[in-house]
Amino acid sequence: MKLSHIDYPKAIKNKLKEACDGEFSSYLLDPKLTSLRTICEIIVDRELSKADENTFRLFFNIAKEDDLKKGIQKFDIDRLKPIQFFIKRENYNAGVEYLEILAIMVDFKPRPLSNFIKNDSLDSPKSEKTTDDRKSTFFEPKEDEKGFSRKKKIGFWILGFTVMLLAGYGIKELVVPEKQCMVWKGDHYEKIDCQDEKLGLIHEIVIPFDENEFELRKIKVCDTTTFLKNGKAIVWYGKKDGEVTFFNQDGRNPENGDELKEITTYMINKYVGECD
C-alpha cells in the first residue's frame, strides 16, 4: 500500500507504544514538558545525523554556529505542548514539525516525512536491503573450483560488470521511475521530484502528486466574498492551533492533514471580517 502523509502520525504512534517500554519509558509514560526537553538534550549528547540535527535546529530556532544543547535548554517548552498532546491523546493531530521531533525521540524510521512517503510500505527499506544483498552475493568473487583459465575469469568479470551496468540502468528506469510529489508552499502546492536528495531538509508536508489536490489554494476572505452558490458551499475552512484558514475547494488541510470542512453561516459570522 502506498504511504502518504496521513500514515505518518499513525506509524509514529505505533512506534511510540514500543518506545514506552524502552529507554525513555519513564519520560514518555508521563510526558511532562520538561521531560520531553530532557529527551532532546540526551539525544543531542549522542551522535546526531545531519538530517536530525537540521530538524532540531529548525524546530528550536538555533543557528548553525550556536550550541545546540544550550539552545534547547533555553527554548520555551510550551511549544512542546502539541507533542505532549499527541502522546497523551488518542486522536490528536499534531503538525508535521512536531511529528518530526517525536520521530527522532522514539527513533522512528524512515524519517523525516519526505523519506517516509518514498516507501511503498513500511517494509520497503528491508526489501531494498535484501535486493542489495542479492546483488552483492551475485557478483561476489567465488573460488575457482573448476580451474578456469585467467583469460576466462577476466572475460567472466567483464561480462558480469557489463550486465550489472545495463541491469542497473534498466532497473532504475523500470522499478524506480521519476516520481512526482508536491509540497505546500504557503498558499498553494508546487511539484517536486520525490527522489530529490534535498527532500530530507524540507519540513513542509510532502505528498504524492494528486491532480485534484494540486488545485487547492489558501484564500483570503472578507464580508463581500461569495461563500455559497445555489445553496452549496464553494469555500472550505480548516483550523490549526486555533487559527482558522480558508480554502477554495474540499480536501485536506495541507498544514496538519485534517479534513477541510464546508463553510457555514455560523463560521462566516464568527470569523469573517469586513473588507479592507
XYZ file of C-alpha atoms in Angstrom:
276
model
C 0.000 0.000 0.000
C 1.342 3.412 -0.976
C 2.251 5.560 2.011
C 1.213 9.198 2.399
C 1.468 11.950 4.993
C -1.760 10.601 6.532
C 0.048 7.376 7.513
C 2.965 9.210 9.141
C 1.336 10.073 12.514
C -0.172 6.563 12.719
C 3.215 4.941 12.163
C 4.872 7.208 14.731
C 2.095 6.447 17.216
C 2.781 2.722 16.821
C 6.499 3.279 17.357
C 5.670 5.421 20.383
C 3.937 2.451 22.016
C 7.142 0.423 21.642
C 9.243 3.300 22.959
C 7.126 3.444 26.117
C 8.780 0.142 27.077
C 12.246 1.339 26.137
C 14.989 3.658 27.298
C 12.802 6.760 27.693
C 9.768 4.950 29.156
C 9.715 6.991 32.378
C 9.654 10.216 30.331
C 7.073 9.081 27.761
C 4.600 7.399 30.110
C 4.271 10.685 31.989
C 5.236 13.200 29.297
C 5.847 16.423 31.162
C 7.157 19.257 29.012
C 10.424 19.266 30.934
C 10.738 15.515 30.332
C 10.323 15.936 26.577
C 13.027 18.596 26.559
C 15.290 16.290 28.575
C 14.921 13.560 25.954
C 16.048 16.038 23.297
C 19.064 17.030 25.406
C 20.071 13.373 25.868
C 19.758 12.718 22.142
C 21.901 15.751 21.309
C 24.677 14.401 23.559
C 24.860 11.426 21.223
C 25.923 11.409 17.599
C 23.160 13.033 15.527
C 22.742 12.506 11.815
C 22.994 15.671 9.747
C 19.285 15.464 8.879
C 18.260 15.083 12.546
C 20.495 17.966 13.570
C 18.919 20.163 10.886
C 15.469 19.156 12.119
C 16.361 20.131 15.676
C 17.915 23.437 14.642
C 14.922 24.403 12.502
C 12.376 23.486 15.177
C 14.229 25.009 18.145
C 15.316 28.002 16.008
C 19.022 27.564 16.728
C 21.596 28.931 14.307
C 24.188 26.599 12.838
C 27.057 28.277 14.687
C 25.265 28.172 18.087
C 25.483 25.348 20.619
C 22.519 23.042 20.016
C 22.095 21.727 23.557
C 22.269 25.174 25.155
C 19.696 26.412 22.652
C 17.309 23.602 23.594
C 17.779 24.364 27.292
C 16.739 27.988 26.694
C 13.799 27.016 24.478
C 10.234 27.899 25.538
C 8.945 24.431 26.491
C 5.326 25.494 25.958
C 5.987 24.978 22.251
C 6.344 21.259 23.004
C 2.682 21.013 24.053
C 1.481 19.593 20.699
C 3.943 16.710 21.173
C 2.675 16.204 24.715
C -0.938 16.186 23.487
C -0.101 13.750 20.673
C 1.428 11.325 23.186
C -1.406 11.589 25.720
C -4.438 11.816 23.429
C -5.628 9.145 21.047
C -6.849 11.304 18.158
C -4.803 14.499 18.472
C -3.395 15.792 15.177
C -0.005 17.418 15.710
C 1.637 19.410 12.936
C 4.377 17.766 10.908
C 7.101 19.864 12.571
C 6.154 18.331 15.940
C 5.922 14.833 14.486
C 9.469 15.155 13.152
C 10.788 15.900 16.652
C 8.849 12.993 18.155
C 10.097 10.706 15.379
C 13.658 11.468 16.495
C 12.745 10.978 20.164
C 11.387 7.466 19.577
C 13.855 6.695 16.762
C 11.121 6.102 14.195
C 12.392 5.216 10.720
C 12.170 6.088 7.907
C 12.191 9.763 8.798
C 11.588 12.618 8.035
C 8.194 12.600 6.307
C 9.751 13.160 2.888
C 11.681 9.888 3.249
C 8.677 8.089 4.722
C 6.447 8.663 1.690
C 9.136 7.445 -0.711
C 8.437 3.915 0.511
C 5.549 1.853 -0.837
C 5.188 0.304 2.613
C 6.878 0.303 5.996
C 8.696 -2.854 4.912
C 10.247 -1.199 1.851
C 13.633 -0.430 3.458
C 14.011 -4.112 4.361
C 13.189 -5.263 0.861
C 15.697 -2.770 -0.569
C 18.351 -4.175 1.726
C 17.520 -7.678 0.564
C 17.899 -6.575 -3.053
C 21.289 -5.053 -2.295
C 22.371 -8.215 -0.520
C 21.366 -10.279 -3.505
C 23.358 -8.077 -5.867
C 26.366 -8.274 -3.604
C 26.118 -12.067 -3.411
C 25.660 -12.473 -7.154
C 28.761 -10.510 -8.101
C 30.974 -11.638 -5.222
C 34.078 -13.478 -6.496
C 33.962 -17.221 -5.939
C 36.731 -19.743 -5.678
C 37.939 -21.161 -8.940
C 36.795 -24.689 -8.239
C 36.924 -25.846 -11.874
C 40.290 -24.383 -12.773
C 39.137 -21.704 -15.185
C 41.966 -20.077 -17.074
C 42.948 -16.490 -16.272
C 41.503 -15.286 -19.589
C 38.168 -16.954 -18.899
C 37.974 -15.392 -15.448
C 38.757 -11.926 -16.831
C 36.125 -12.401 -19.526
C 33.623 -13.531 -16.917
C 34.112 -10.395 -14.798
C 33.967 -8.056 -17.783
C 30.710 -9.695 -18.830
C 29.379 -9.556 -15.290
C 30.295 -5.890 -14.913
C 28.627 -5.047 -18.241
C 25.468 -6.916 -17.237
C 25.462 -5.085 -13.896
C 25.641 -1.682 -15.574
C 22.923 -2.492 -18.076
C 20.707 -4.122 -15.470
C 21.210 -1.255 -13.071
C 20.186 1.265 -15.704
C 17.175 -0.803 -16.716
C 16.055 -1.436 -13.155
C 16.335 2.256 -12.341
C 14.108 3.171 -15.286
C 11.571 0.380 -14.735
C 11.452 -0.086 -10.972
C 12.311 3.432 -9.779
C 10.916 5.797 -12.411
C 10.908 9.506 -11.709
C 8.104 10.156 -9.239
C 6.239 13.405 -8.822
C 5.373 14.694 -5.389
C 4.058 18.043 -4.279
C 4.883 20.297 -1.369
C 2.759 23.003 0.245
C 4.272 26.454 -0.115
C 2.349 28.978 1.960
C -0.908 29.094 -0.009
C -0.503 26.559 -2.849
C 1.157 23.292 -3.865
C 4.277 23.048 -6.002
C 5.526 19.954 -7.842
C 8.740 18.356 -6.625
C 10.733 15.251 -7.540
C 10.135 12.511 -4.949
C 13.689 11.234 -5.461
C 15.323 14.597 -4.759
C 18.012 14.079 -2.101
C 17.263 17.533 -0.688
C 13.848 16.337 0.499
C 15.378 15.322 3.815
C 15.857 19.007 4.593
C 12.304 20.022 3.641
C 9.964 20.417 6.580
C 6.740 21.231 4.804
C 4.316 18.369 4.175
C 5.374 16.468 1.057
C 2.817 14.124 -0.523
C 2.489 12.153 -3.786
C 1.182 14.280 -6.652
C -2.601 14.354 -6.929
C -4.148 16.283 -9.806
C -7.237 17.374 -7.874
C -5.444 18.166 -4.606
C -2.850 20.170 -6.537
C -5.508 22.806 -7.326
C -6.052 23.530 -3.620
C -5.393 27.150 -2.653
C -5.491 29.048 0.627
C -7.611 32.149 0.071
C -8.287 35.429 1.830
C -11.916 36.143 2.570
C -13.948 39.108 3.801
C -17.605 40.098 4.094
C -18.015 40.561 0.308
C -16.654 37.092 -0.569
C -19.128 34.684 -2.203
C -19.249 31.645 0.088
C -22.293 29.828 -1.280
C -23.548 29.145 -4.786
C -27.016 27.692 -5.339
C -27.095 26.853 -1.651
C -23.815 24.898 -1.790
C -20.516 25.857 -0.212
C -17.732 26.966 -2.552
C -15.354 27.808 0.292
C -13.896 25.383 2.849
C -12.053 26.029 6.094
C -9.584 24.368 8.443
C -8.101 25.042 11.861
C -4.558 24.782 13.150
C -3.538 25.892 16.646
C -6.849 27.747 16.942
C -6.331 29.771 13.748
C -8.961 29.458 11.005
C -7.848 29.475 7.370
C -9.960 29.298 4.213
C -9.549 27.293 1.004
C -11.009 27.243 -2.499
C -12.039 23.557 -2.528
C -12.558 20.419 -0.490
C -9.605 18.260 0.572
C -7.184 18.090 3.480
C -5.587 20.946 5.344
C -2.002 20.946 3.994
C -0.716 22.327 7.292
C -1.850 19.440 9.519
C -3.585 16.805 7.355
C -7.088 17.371 8.796
C -10.157 17.108 6.573
C -11.382 20.538 5.460
C -14.958 21.458 6.295
C -17.627 23.277 4.303
C -18.152 26.883 5.278
C -21.249 27.568 7.353
C -23.182 30.719 8.209
C -22.002 30.356 11.796
C -18.338 30.299 10.731
C -18.849 33.263 8.409
C -20.421 35.359 11.159
C -17.765 34.394 13.718
C -14.535 34.517 11.722
C -15.052 36.629 8.593
C -14.393 40.345 8.980
C -15.037 43.393 6.861
C -13.009 44.024 3.737
C -10.138 46.485 3.997
